[in-house]
């Protein structure tokens, strides 16, 4: 379902004209109001008047997460304080939190973006949306909430956690749509099975899952356990929150809300802009934001842009489902490894659960050592020792084939790996590098 055909199905060249006008206005605003960006543009030898086509965006400076932290809390604000009506931010677990300040116009952009996102997954005013993303300073809960209200759906603002209550509401209120992280969706399914609740018999028929990378195999697992369609959504606190890009019914990449957010793919080492179809780091410019707009923000997410027409009729460019991140990529004995690769391989192996933990250390020989802890299904774990050993050996062989590295596999009991109601923690890197 297309929420706003005028913009989502706009002729491509007409959209490019809108994007250029918005980019010029944004550059003028940032140059005149934000000292940080004025300095960066001067250093790059670029003035707003030098922007003559949308491709000239490549002349503008990048913005990084470190830039946001250095300018904490209000250094990147581009409008008077009295126009700010809402603030969200990251957890700040690795330093100063990333702050995002919203005007009324920014909230409208967010609402429209999320309405398109939910509509892409088939949400209508007849749906009951059980929103299990966290509320508060985290953007997930509020973003879904605003979008569902804009669509006209009924919202159950559950937030994260309290799994027993989540299942009670899911069953008793007849929720038809679930929104949360994919790992939490699987955790709910595990708990439902323990409680004797048949999720496949409930009215729930669709879900929007994001905030962490997940594989097509994990999607299949969720769809099977719930008897639903599972859609990928993309967003990040720095840009606006969820709603930057979303899957439609075709599920062939995520449509970018291009009238609001301009995407680029760059070589993460050189900064060179890559062509459509080439894999690299995703960069976004917030074309129409007012509170804390950003120029060419480096997301660290690895993907590629898809320009081919989509069967749904939308003309916006799409991004491929994420391959991983430049900053959660593990380099093990010279080999680049993403946790999502391990997850995809595991789900193909019968007898395992989609729960795992990677522990990386450096041994006495100064070589990287990797232990992969894998949960196995209850009936498998209680099986004879020979069966477990065969499974462990098979996992090691599959990982060697898929990843081109050897790692030690440790099979653990069901539910022994710590669960999270937010983003799942998949890697512990104990190397002192």
mmCIF file with all atom_site columns, C-alpha atoms in Angstrom, residues 220-418:
data_model
loop_
_atom_site.group_PDB
_atom_site.id
_atom_site.type_symbol
_atom_site.label_atom_id
_atom_site.label_alt_id
_atom_site.label_comp_id
_atom_site.label_asym_id
_atom_site.label_entity_id
_atom_site.label_seq_id
_atom_site.pdbx_PDB_ins_code
_atom_site.Cartn_x
_atom_site.Cartn_y
_atom_site.Cartn_z
_atom_site.occupancy
_atom_site.B_iso_or_equiv
_atom_site.pdbx_formal_charge
_atom_site.auth_seq_id
_atom_site.auth_comp_id
_atom_site.auth_asym_id
_atom_site.auth_atom_id
_atom_site.pdbx_PDB_model_num
ATOM 1   C CA . UNK A 1 220 ? 12.047 -16.937 7.312   1.00 0.00 ? 220 UNK A CA 1
ATOM 2   C CA . UNK A 1 221 ? 12.263 -18.148 10.914  1.00 0.00 ? 221 UNK A CA 1
ATOM 3   C CA . UNK A 1 222 ? 10.107 -15.251 12.166  1.00 0.00 ? 222 UNK A CA 1
ATOM 4   C CA . UNK A 1 223 ? 7.582  -15.646 9.373   1.00 0.00 ? 223 UNK A CA 1
ATOM 5   C CA . UNK A 1 224 ? 7.248  -19.349 10.096  1.00 0.00 ? 224 UNK A CA 1
ATOM 6   C CA . UNK A 1 225 ? 6.827  -18.996 13.867  1.00 0.00 ? 225 UNK A CA 1
ATOM 7   C CA . UNK A 1 226 ? 4.193  -16.261 13.577  1.00 0.00 ? 226 UNK A CA 1
ATOM 8   C CA . UNK A 1 227 ? 2.670  -17.132 10.196  1.00 0.00 ? 227 UNK A CA 1
ATOM 9   C CA . UNK A 1 228 ? 3.263  -13.503 9.201   1.00 0.00 ? 228 UNK A CA 1
ATOM 10  C CA . UNK A 1 229 ? 5.068  -11.359 6.654   1.00 0.00 ? 229 UNK A CA 1
ATOM 11  C CA . UNK A 1 230 ? 8.208  -9.821  8.158   1.00 0.00 ? 230 UNK A CA 1
ATOM 12  C CA . UNK A 1 231 ? 9.434  -6.510  6.710   1.00 0.00 ? 231 UNK A CA 1
ATOM 13  C CA . UNK A 1 232 ? 12.790 -4.821  7.129   1.00 0.00 ? 232 UNK A CA 1
ATOM 14  C CA . UNK A 1 233 ? 12.915 -1.142  8.103   1.00 0.00 ? 233 UNK A CA 1
ATOM 15  C CA . UNK A 1 234 ? 15.901 1.171   8.362   1.00 0.00 ? 234 UNK A CA 1
ATOM 16  C CA . UNK A 1 235 ? 16.678 4.290   10.331  1.00 0.00 ? 235 UNK A CA 1
ATOM 17  C CA . UNK A 1 236 ? 19.111 5.790   12.765  1.00 0.00 ? 236 UNK A CA 1
ATOM 18  C CA . UNK A 1 237 ? 18.961 8.354   15.553  1.00 0.00 ? 237 UNK A CA 1
ATOM 19  C CA . UNK A 1 238 ? 21.345 10.717  13.795  1.00 0.00 ? 238 UNK A CA 1
ATOM 20  C CA . UNK A 1 239 ? 19.128 11.133  10.727  1.00 0.00 ? 239 UNK A CA 1
ATOM 21  C CA . UNK A 1 240 ? 15.620 11.086  12.243  1.00 0.00 ? 240 UNK A CA 1
ATOM 22  C CA . UNK A 1 241 ? 15.005 7.638   13.733  1.00 0.00 ? 241 UNK A CA 1
ATOM 23  C CA . UNK A 1 242 ? 13.208 4.753   12.006  1.00 0.00 ? 242 UNK A CA 1
ATOM 24  C CA . UNK A 1 243 ? 11.566 5.561   8.685   1.00 0.00 ? 243 UNK A CA 1
ATOM 25  C CA . UNK A 1 244 ? 14.567 6.515   6.564   1.00 0.00 ? 244 UNK A CA 1
ATOM 26  C CA . UNK A 1 245 ? 14.007 3.468   4.328   1.00 0.00 ? 245 UNK A CA 1
ATOM 27  C CA . UNK A 1 246 ? 11.589 0.545   4.243   1.00 0.00 ? 246 UNK A CA 1
ATOM 28  C CA . UNK A 1 247 ? 10.564 -2.595  2.405   1.00 0.00 ? 247 UNK A CA 1
ATOM 29  C CA . UNK A 1 248 ? 7.424  -2.736  0.299   1.00 0.00 ? 248 UNK A CA 1
ATOM 30  C CA . UNK A 1 249 ? 5.404  -5.845  -0.493  1.00 0.00 ? 249 UNK A CA 1
ATOM 31  C CA . UNK A 1 250 ? 7.969  -6.846  -3.143  1.00 0.00 ? 250 UNK A CA 1
ATOM 32  C CA . UNK A 1 251 ? 10.676 -7.164  -0.450  1.00 0.00 ? 251 UNK A CA 1
ATOM 33  C CA . UNK A 1 252 ? 13.421 -6.441  -2.987  1.00 0.00 ? 252 UNK A CA 1
ATOM 34  C CA . UNK A 1 253 ? 15.339 -3.791  -1.065  1.00 0.00 ? 253 UNK A CA 1
ATOM 35  C CA . UNK A 1 254 ? 14.307 -0.857  1.111   1.00 0.00 ? 254 UNK A CA 1
ATOM 36  C CA . UNK A 1 255 ? 12.823 2.277   -0.475  1.00 0.00 ? 255 UNK A CA 1
ATOM 37  C CA . UNK A 1 256 ? 14.539 5.481   0.687   1.00 0.00 ? 256 UNK A CA 1
ATOM 38  C CA . UNK A 1 257 ? 12.274 8.427   1.469   1.00 0.00 ? 257 UNK A CA 1
ATOM 39  C CA . UNK A 1 258 ? 14.316 10.439  -1.018  1.00 0.00 ? 258 UNK A CA 1
ATOM 40  C CA . UNK A 1 259 ? 12.400 13.699  -0.757  1.00 0.00 ? 259 UNK A CA 1
ATOM 41  C CA . UNK A 1 260 ? 13.646 13.874  2.846   1.00 0.00 ? 260 UNK A CA 1
ATOM 42  C CA . UNK A 1 261 ? 16.928 11.912  2.876   1.00 0.00 ? 261 UNK A CA 1
ATOM 43  C CA . UNK A 1 262 ? 19.493 11.817  0.062   1.00 0.00 ? 262 UNK A CA 1
ATOM 44  C CA . UNK A 1 263 ? 21.492 8.561   -0.097  1.00 0.00 ? 263 UNK A CA 1
ATOM 45  C CA . UNK A 1 264 ? 25.026 7.954   -1.369  1.00 0.00 ? 264 UNK A CA 1
ATOM 46  C CA . UNK A 1 265 ? 27.323 4.938   -1.287  1.00 0.00 ? 265 UNK A CA 1
ATOM 47  C CA . UNK A 1 266 ? 31.025 5.634   -0.793  1.00 0.00 ? 266 UNK A CA 1
ATOM 48  C CA . UNK A 1 267 ? 34.239 3.683   -0.563  1.00 0.00 ? 267 UNK A CA 1
ATOM 49  C CA . UNK A 1 268 ? 34.775 3.704   3.226   1.00 0.00 ? 268 UNK A CA 1
ATOM 50  C CA . UNK A 1 269 ? 38.545 4.088   2.794   1.00 0.00 ? 269 UNK A CA 1
ATOM 51  C CA . UNK A 1 270 ? 38.730 6.799   0.123   1.00 0.00 ? 270 UNK A CA 1
ATOM 52  C CA . UNK A 1 271 ? 35.366 8.565   0.420   1.00 0.00 ? 271 UNK A CA 1
ATOM 53  C CA . UNK A 1 272 ? 34.844 8.211   -3.339  1.00 0.00 ? 272 UNK A CA 1
ATOM 54  C CA . UNK A 1 273 ? 31.194 7.956   -4.401  1.00 0.00 ? 273 UNK A CA 1
ATOM 55  C CA . UNK A 1 274 ? 30.396 4.557   -5.888  1.00 0.00 ? 274 UNK A CA 1
ATOM 56  C CA . UNK A 1 275 ? 27.938 3.673   -8.643  1.00 0.00 ? 275 UNK A CA 1
ATOM 57  C CA . UNK A 1 276 ? 24.579 1.970   -8.178  1.00 0.00 ? 276 UNK A CA 1
ATOM 58  C CA . UNK A 1 277 ? 25.035 -1.706  -7.353  1.00 0.00 ? 277 UNK A CA 1
ATOM 59  C CA . UNK A 1 278 ? 28.497 -1.258  -5.840  1.00 0.00 ? 278 UNK A CA 1
ATOM 60  C CA . UNK A 1 279 ? 28.797 -2.233  -2.194  1.00 0.00 ? 279 UNK A CA 1
ATOM 61  C CA . UNK A 1 280 ? 30.108 0.406   0.203   1.00 0.00 ? 280 UNK A CA 1
ATOM 62  C CA . UNK A 1 281 ? 29.304 2.681   3.135   1.00 0.00 ? 281 UNK A CA 1
ATOM 63  C CA . UNK A 1 282 ? 25.897 4.340   3.243   1.00 0.00 ? 282 UNK A CA 1
ATOM 64  C CA . UNK A 1 283 ? 25.846 8.147   3.569   1.00 0.00 ? 283 UNK A CA 1
ATOM 65  C CA . UNK A 1 284 ? 22.779 10.330  4.154   1.00 0.00 ? 284 UNK A CA 1
ATOM 66  C CA . UNK A 1 285 ? 22.020 14.047  3.889   1.00 0.00 ? 285 UNK A CA 1
ATOM 67  C CA . UNK A 1 286 ? 18.883 15.265  5.672   1.00 0.00 ? 286 UNK A CA 1
ATOM 68  C CA . UNK A 1 287 ? 17.535 17.511  2.917   1.00 0.00 ? 287 UNK A CA 1
ATOM 69  C CA . UNK A 1 288 ? 14.627 19.091  4.782   1.00 0.00 ? 288 UNK A CA 1
ATOM 70  C CA . UNK A 1 289 ? 15.459 18.826  8.507   1.00 0.00 ? 289 UNK A CA 1
ATOM 71  C CA . UNK A 1 290 ? 15.416 22.015  10.614  1.00 0.00 ? 290 UNK A CA 1
ATOM 72  C CA . UNK A 1 291 ? 16.514 21.124  14.162  1.00 0.00 ? 291 UNK A CA 1
ATOM 73  C CA . UNK A 1 292 ? 19.782 19.236  13.664  1.00 0.00 ? 292 UNK A CA 1
ATOM 74  C CA . UNK A 1 293 ? 20.181 18.655  9.909   1.00 0.00 ? 293 UNK A CA 1
ATOM 75  C CA . UNK A 1 294 ? 23.266 16.780  8.738   1.00 0.00 ? 294 UNK A CA 1
ATOM 76  C CA . UNK A 1 295 ? 25.413 16.926  5.617   1.00 0.00 ? 295 UNK A CA 1
ATOM 77  C CA . UNK A 1 296 ? 26.658 13.622  4.216   1.00 0.00 ? 296 UNK A CA 1
ATOM 78  C CA . UNK A 1 297 ? 26.491 11.647  7.444   1.00 0.00 ? 297 UNK A CA 1
ATOM 79  C CA . UNK A 1 298 ? 28.602 8.483   7.357   1.00 0.00 ? 298 UNK A CA 1
ATOM 80  C CA . UNK A 1 299 ? 26.378 5.768   8.792   1.00 0.00 ? 299 UNK A CA 1
ATOM 81  C CA . UNK A 1 300 ? 29.050 2.994   8.828   1.00 0.00 ? 300 UNK A CA 1
ATOM 82  C CA . UNK A 1 301 ? 26.399 0.658   7.393   1.00 0.00 ? 301 UNK A CA 1
ATOM 83  C CA . UNK A 1 302 ? 27.459 -1.429  4.385   1.00 0.00 ? 302 UNK A CA 1
ATOM 84  C CA . UNK A 1 303 ? 24.979 -1.785  1.525   1.00 0.00 ? 303 UNK A CA 1
ATOM 85  C CA . UNK A 1 304 ? 24.416 -0.788  -2.106  1.00 0.00 ? 304 UNK A CA 1
ATOM 86  C CA . UNK A 1 305 ? 21.868 1.299   -4.007  1.00 0.00 ? 305 UNK A CA 1
ATOM 87  C CA . UNK A 1 306 ? 19.313 -0.363  -6.279  1.00 0.00 ? 306 UNK A CA 1
ATOM 88  C CA . UNK A 1 307 ? 18.046 1.846   -9.114  1.00 0.00 ? 307 UNK A CA 1
ATOM 89  C CA . UNK A 1 308 ? 16.024 -0.695  -11.119 1.00 0.00 ? 308 UNK A CA 1
ATOM 90  C CA . UNK A 1 309 ? 12.243 -0.106  -11.120 1.00 0.00 ? 309 UNK A CA 1
ATOM 91  C CA . UNK A 1 310 ? 10.294 -1.805  -8.343  1.00 0.00 ? 310 UNK A CA 1
ATOM 92  C CA . UNK A 1 311 ? 7.160  -3.845  -8.989  1.00 0.00 ? 311 UNK A CA 1
ATOM 93  C CA . UNK A 1 312 ? 5.277  -1.826  -6.344  1.00 0.00 ? 312 UNK A CA 1
ATOM 94  C CA . UNK A 1 313 ? 5.256  1.312   -8.512  1.00 0.00 ? 313 UNK A CA 1
ATOM 95  C CA . UNK A 1 314 ? 7.389  3.500   -6.234  1.00 0.00 ? 314 UNK A CA 1
ATOM 96  C CA . UNK A 1 315 ? 10.134 5.351   -8.096  1.00 0.00 ? 315 UNK A CA 1
ATOM 97  C CA . UNK A 1 316 ? 12.407 6.012   -5.117  1.00 0.00 ? 316 UNK A CA 1
ATOM 98  C CA . UNK A 1 317 ? 15.808 4.368   -5.068  1.00 0.00 ? 317 UNK A CA 1
ATOM 99  C CA . UNK A 1 318 ? 16.257 1.391   -2.775  1.00 0.00 ? 318 UNK A CA 1
ATOM 100 C CA . UNK A 1 319 ? 19.074 0.168   -0.596  1.00 0.00 ? 319 UNK A CA 1
ATOM 101 C CA . UNK A 1 320 ? 19.929 -3.511  -0.281  1.00 0.00 ? 320 UNK A CA 1
ATOM 102 C CA . UNK A 1 321 ? 19.383 -5.112  3.110   1.00 0.00 ? 321 UNK A CA 1
ATOM 103 C CA . UNK A 1 322 ? 22.451 -4.353  5.194   1.00 0.00 ? 322 UNK A CA 1
ATOM 104 C CA . UNK A 1 323 ? 25.501 -6.553  4.766   1.00 0.00 ? 323 UNK A CA 1
ATOM 105 C CA . UNK A 1 324 ? 26.960 -5.349  8.066   1.00 0.00 ? 324 UNK A CA 1
ATOM 106 C CA . UNK A 1 325 ? 28.785 -2.332  9.438   1.00 0.00 ? 325 UNK A CA 1
ATOM 107 C CA . UNK A 1 326 ? 32.289 -1.019  9.074   1.00 0.00 ? 326 UNK A CA 1
ATOM 108 C CA . UNK A 1 327 ? 32.513 -0.794  12.849  1.00 0.00 ? 327 UNK A CA 1
ATOM 109 C CA . UNK A 1 328 ? 31.161 -4.241  13.792  1.00 0.00 ? 328 UNK A CA 1
ATOM 110 C CA . UNK A 1 329 ? 33.128 -5.965  11.126  1.00 0.00 ? 329 UNK A CA 1
ATOM 111 C CA . UNK A 1 330 ? 35.639 -8.324  12.691  1.00 0.00 ? 330 UNK A CA 1
ATOM 112 C CA . UNK A 1 331 ? 39.060 -8.720  11.110  1.00 0.00 ? 331 UNK A CA 1
ATOM 113 C CA . UNK A 1 332 ? 40.180 -12.199 12.146  1.00 0.00 ? 332 UNK A CA 1
ATOM 114 C CA . UNK A 1 333 ? 43.548 -13.364 10.880  1.00 0.00 ? 333 UNK A CA 1
ATOM 115 C CA . UNK A 1 334 ? 43.225 -10.908 8.018   1.00 0.00 ? 334 UNK A CA 1
ATOM 116 C CA . UNK A 1 335 ? 39.725 -12.046 7.032   1.00 0.00 ? 335 UNK A CA 1
ATOM 117 C CA . UNK A 1 336 ? 36.747 -9.666  7.215   1.00 0.00 ? 336 UNK A CA 1
ATOM 118 C CA . UNK A 1 337 ? 33.841 -11.297 9.063   1.00 0.00 ? 337 UNK A CA 1
ATOM 119 C CA . UNK A 1 338 ? 30.394 -9.877  9.814   1.00 0.00 ? 338 UNK A CA 1
ATOM 120 C CA . UNK A 1 339 ? 28.262 -11.441 12.561  1.00 0.00 ? 339 UNK A CA 1
ATOM 121 C CA . UNK A 1 340 ? 25.342 -11.527 10.110  1.00 0.00 ? 340 UNK A CA 1
ATOM 122 C CA . UNK A 1 341 ? 27.306 -14.039 7.995   1.00 0.00 ? 341 UNK A CA 1
ATOM 123 C CA . UNK A 1 342 ? 27.549 -16.360 10.991  1.00 0.00 ? 342 UNK A CA 1
ATOM 124 C CA . UNK A 1 343 ? 23.851 -15.932 11.759  1.00 0.00 ? 343 UNK A CA 1
ATOM 125 C CA . UNK A 1 344 ? 22.837 -16.782 8.203   1.00 0.00 ? 344 UNK A CA 1
ATOM 126 C CA . UNK A 1 345 ? 24.973 -19.920 8.221   1.00 0.00 ? 345 UNK A CA 1
ATOM 127 C CA . UNK A 1 346 ? 23.632 -21.068 11.606  1.00 0.00 ? 346 UNK A CA 1
ATOM 128 C CA . UNK A 1 347 ? 19.971 -20.809 10.680  1.00 0.00 ? 347 UNK A CA 1
ATOM 129 C CA . UNK A 1 348 ? 20.610 -23.222 7.806   1.00 0.00 ? 348 UNK A CA 1
ATOM 130 C CA . UNK A 1 349 ? 21.886 -25.871 10.255  1.00 0.00 ? 349 UNK A CA 1
ATOM 131 C CA . UNK A 1 350 ? 19.156 -28.064 11.696  1.00 0.00 ? 350 UNK A CA 1
ATOM 132 C CA . UNK A 1 351 ? 19.165 -28.414 15.471  1.00 0.00 ? 351 UNK A CA 1
ATOM 133 C CA . UNK A 1 352 ? 20.473 -24.923 16.292  1.00 0.00 ? 352 UNK A CA 1
ATOM 134 C CA . UNK A 1 353 ? 18.635 -21.880 17.638  1.00 0.00 ? 353 UNK A CA 1
ATOM 135 C CA . UNK A 1 354 ? 19.205 -18.410 16.097  1.00 0.00 ? 354 UNK A CA 1
ATOM 136 C CA . UNK A 1 355 ? 21.063 -17.346 19.255  1.00 0.00 ? 355 UNK A CA 1
ATOM 137 C CA . UNK A 1 356 ? 24.840 -17.149 19.302  1.00 0.00 ? 356 UNK A CA 1
ATOM 138 C CA . UNK A 1 357 ? 27.777 -15.313 20.856  1.00 0.00 ? 357 UNK A CA 1
ATOM 139 C CA . UNK A 1 358 ? 31.185 -14.682 19.278  1.00 0.00 ? 358 UNK A CA 1
ATOM 140 C CA . UNK A 1 359 ? 34.125 -14.357 21.671  1.00 0.00 ? 359 UNK A CA 1
ATOM 141 C CA . UNK A 1 360 ? 37.385 -13.175 20.118  1.00 0.00 ? 360 UNK A CA 1
ATOM 142 C CA . UNK A 1 361 ? 40.702 -13.270 21.988  1.00 0.00 ? 361 UNK A CA 1
ATOM 143 C CA . UNK A 1 362 ? 44.403 -13.277 21.233  1.00 0.00 ? 362 UNK A CA 1
ATOM 144 C CA . UNK A 1 363 ? 46.267 -16.416 22.276  1.00 0.00 ? 363 UNK A CA 1
ATOM 145 C CA . UNK A 1 364 ? 49.779 -16.922 23.541  1.00 0.00 ? 364 UNK A CA 1
ATOM 146 C CA . UNK A 1 365 ? 50.925 -17.415 19.963  1.00 0.00 ? 365 UNK A CA 1
ATOM 147 C CA . UNK A 1 366 ? 49.616 -13.868 19.204  1.00 0.00 ? 366 UNK A CA 1
ATOM 148 C CA . UNK A 1 367 ? 47.079 -15.305 16.757  1.00 0.00 ? 367 UNK A CA 1
ATOM 149 C CA . UNK A 1 368 ? 43.381 -14.524 16.902  1.00 0.00 ? 368 UNK A CA 1
ATOM 150 C CA . UNK A 1 369 ? 41.250 -17.212 18.538  1.00 0.00 ? 369 UNK A CA 1
ATOM 151 C CA . UNK A 1 370 ? 37.492 -17.321 18.042  1.00 0.00 ? 370 UNK A CA 1
ATOM 152 C CA . UNK A 1 371 ? 34.940 -19.212 20.099  1.00 0.00 ? 371 UNK A CA 1
ATOM 153 C CA . UNK A 1 372 ? 31.429 -19.404 18.716  1.00 0.00 ? 372 UNK A CA 1
ATOM 154 C CA . UNK A 1 373 ? 28.854 -20.289 21.344  1.00 0.00 ? 373 UNK A CA 1
ATOM 155 C CA . UNK A 1 374 ? 25.710 -21.694 19.761  1.00 0.00 ? 374 UNK A CA 1
ATOM 156 C CA . UNK A 1 375 ? 22.424 -22.555 21.433  1.00 0.00 ? 375 UNK A CA 1
ATOM 157 C CA . UNK A 1 376 ? 20.933 -25.863 20.363  1.00 0.00 ? 376 UNK A CA 1
ATOM 158 C CA . UNK A 1 377 ? 17.335 -26.971 20.485  1.00 0.00 ? 377 UNK A CA 1
ATOM 159 C CA . UNK A 1 378 ? 16.181 -28.663 23.677  1.00 0.00 ? 378 UNK A CA 1
ATOM 160 C CA . UNK A 1 379 ? 15.664 -32.107 22.143  1.00 0.00 ? 379 UNK A CA 1
ATOM 161 C CA . UNK A 1 380 ? 19.107 -31.979 20.512  1.00 0.00 ? 380 UNK A CA 1
ATOM 162 C CA . UNK A 1 381 ? 20.900 -30.885 23.684  1.00 0.00 ? 381 UNK A CA 1
ATOM 163 C CA . UNK A 1 382 ? 19.426 -33.811 25.616  1.00 0.00 ? 382 UNK A CA 1
ATOM 164 C CA . UNK A 1 383 ? 20.560 -36.197 22.882  1.00 0.00 ? 383 UNK A CA 1
ATOM 165 C CA . UNK A 1 384 ? 23.534 -38.529 23.197  1.00 0.00 ? 384 UNK A CA 1
ATOM 166 C CA . UNK A 1 385 ? 27.053 -37.152 23.263  1.00 0.00 ? 385 UNK A CA 1
ATOM 167 C CA . UNK A 1 386 ? 27.918 -38.507 19.823  1.00 0.00 ? 386 UNK A CA 1
ATOM 168 C CA . UNK A 1 387 ? 25.051 -36.543 18.245  1.00 0.00 ? 387 UNK A CA 1
ATOM 169 C CA . UNK A 1 388 ? 26.223 -33.299 19.870  1.00 0.00 ? 388 UNK A CA 1
ATOM 170 C CA . UNK A 1 389 ? 29.783 -33.881 18.763  1.00 0.00 ? 389 UNK A CA 1
ATOM 171 C CA . UNK A 1 390 ? 28.634 -34.497 15.201  1.00 0.00 ? 390 UNK A CA 1
ATOM 172 C CA . UNK A 1 391 ? 26.618 -31.247 15.276  1.00 0.00 ? 391 UNK A CA 1
ATOM 173 C CA . UNK A 1 392 ? 29.552 -29.282 16.702  1.00 0.00 ? 392 UNK A CA 1
ATOM 174 C CA . UNK A 1 393 ? 31.867 -30.687 14.028  1.00 0.00 ? 393 UNK A CA 1
ATOM 175 C CA . UNK A 1 394 ? 29.385 -29.850 11.288  1.00 0.00 ? 394 UNK A CA 1
ATOM 176 C CA . UNK A 1 395 ? 29.069 -26.238 12.453  1.00 0.00 ? 395 UNK A CA 1
ATOM 177 C CA . UNK A 1 396 ? 32.844 -25.860 12.449  1.00 0.00 ? 396 UNK A CA 1
ATOM 178 C CA . UNK A 1 397 ? 33.021 -27.247 8.927   1.00 0.00 ? 397 UNK A CA 1
ATOM 179 C CA . UNK A 1 398 ? 30.253 -24.931 7.678   1.00 0.00 ? 398 UNK A CA 1
ATOM 180 C CA . UNK A 1 399 ? 31.933 -21.889 9.247   1.00 0.00 ? 399 UNK A CA 1
ATOM 181 C CA . UNK A 1 400 ? 35.265 -22.834 7.727   1.00 0.00 ? 400 UNK A CA 1
ATOM 182 C CA . UNK A 1 401 ? 33.625 -23.094 4.316   1.00 0.00 ? 401 UNK A CA 1
ATOM 183 C CA . UNK A 1 402 ? 31.553 -19.898 4.607   1.00 0.00 ? 402 UNK A CA 1
ATOM 184 C CA . UNK A 1 403 ? 34.032 -17.628 6.414   1.00 0.00 ? 403 UNK A CA 1
ATOM 185 C CA . UNK A 1 404 ? 37.386 -19.045 5.321   1.00 0.00 ? 404 UNK A CA 1
ATOM 186 C CA . UNK A 1 405 ? 38.610 -19.171 8.930   1.00 0.00 ? 405 UNK A CA 1
ATOM 187 C CA . UNK A 1 406 ? 38.703 -21.862 11.597  1.00 0.00 ? 406 UNK A CA 1
ATOM 188 C CA . UNK A 1 407 ? 36.894 -21.269 14.865  1.00 0.00 ? 407 UNK A CA 1
ATOM 189 C CA . UNK A 1 408 ? 36.073 -23.258 17.956  1.00 0.00 ? 408 UNK A CA 1
ATOM 190 C CA . UNK A 1 409 ? 32.393 -24.085 18.414  1.00 0.00 ? 409 UNK A CA 1
ATOM 191 C CA . UNK A 1 410 ? 30.881 -24.567 21.857  1.00 0.00 ? 410 UNK A CA 1
ATOM 192 C CA . UNK A 1 411 ? 27.325 -25.919 22.046  1.00 0.00 ? 411 UNK A CA 1
ATOM 193 C CA . UNK A 1 412 ? 25.324 -24.485 24.944  1.00 0.00 ? 412 UNK A CA 1
ATOM 194 C CA . UNK A 1 413 ? 21.931 -25.173 26.481  1.00 0.00 ? 413 UNK A CA 1
ATOM 195 C CA . UNK A 1 414 ? 18.776 -23.462 25.220  1.00 0.00 ? 414 UNK A CA 1
ATOM 196 C CA . UNK A 1 415 ? 18.279 -19.967 26.728  1.00 0.00 ? 415 UNK A CA 1
ATOM 197 C CA . UNK A 1 416 ? 21.779 -19.890 28.238  1.00 0.00 ? 416 UNK A CA 1
ATOM 198 C CA . UNK A 1 417 ? 22.907 -16.961 26.064  1.00 0.00 ? 417 UNK A CA 1
ATOM 199 C CA . UNK A 1 418 ? 21.732 -13.671 27.527  1.00 0.00 ? 418 UNK A CA 1
#
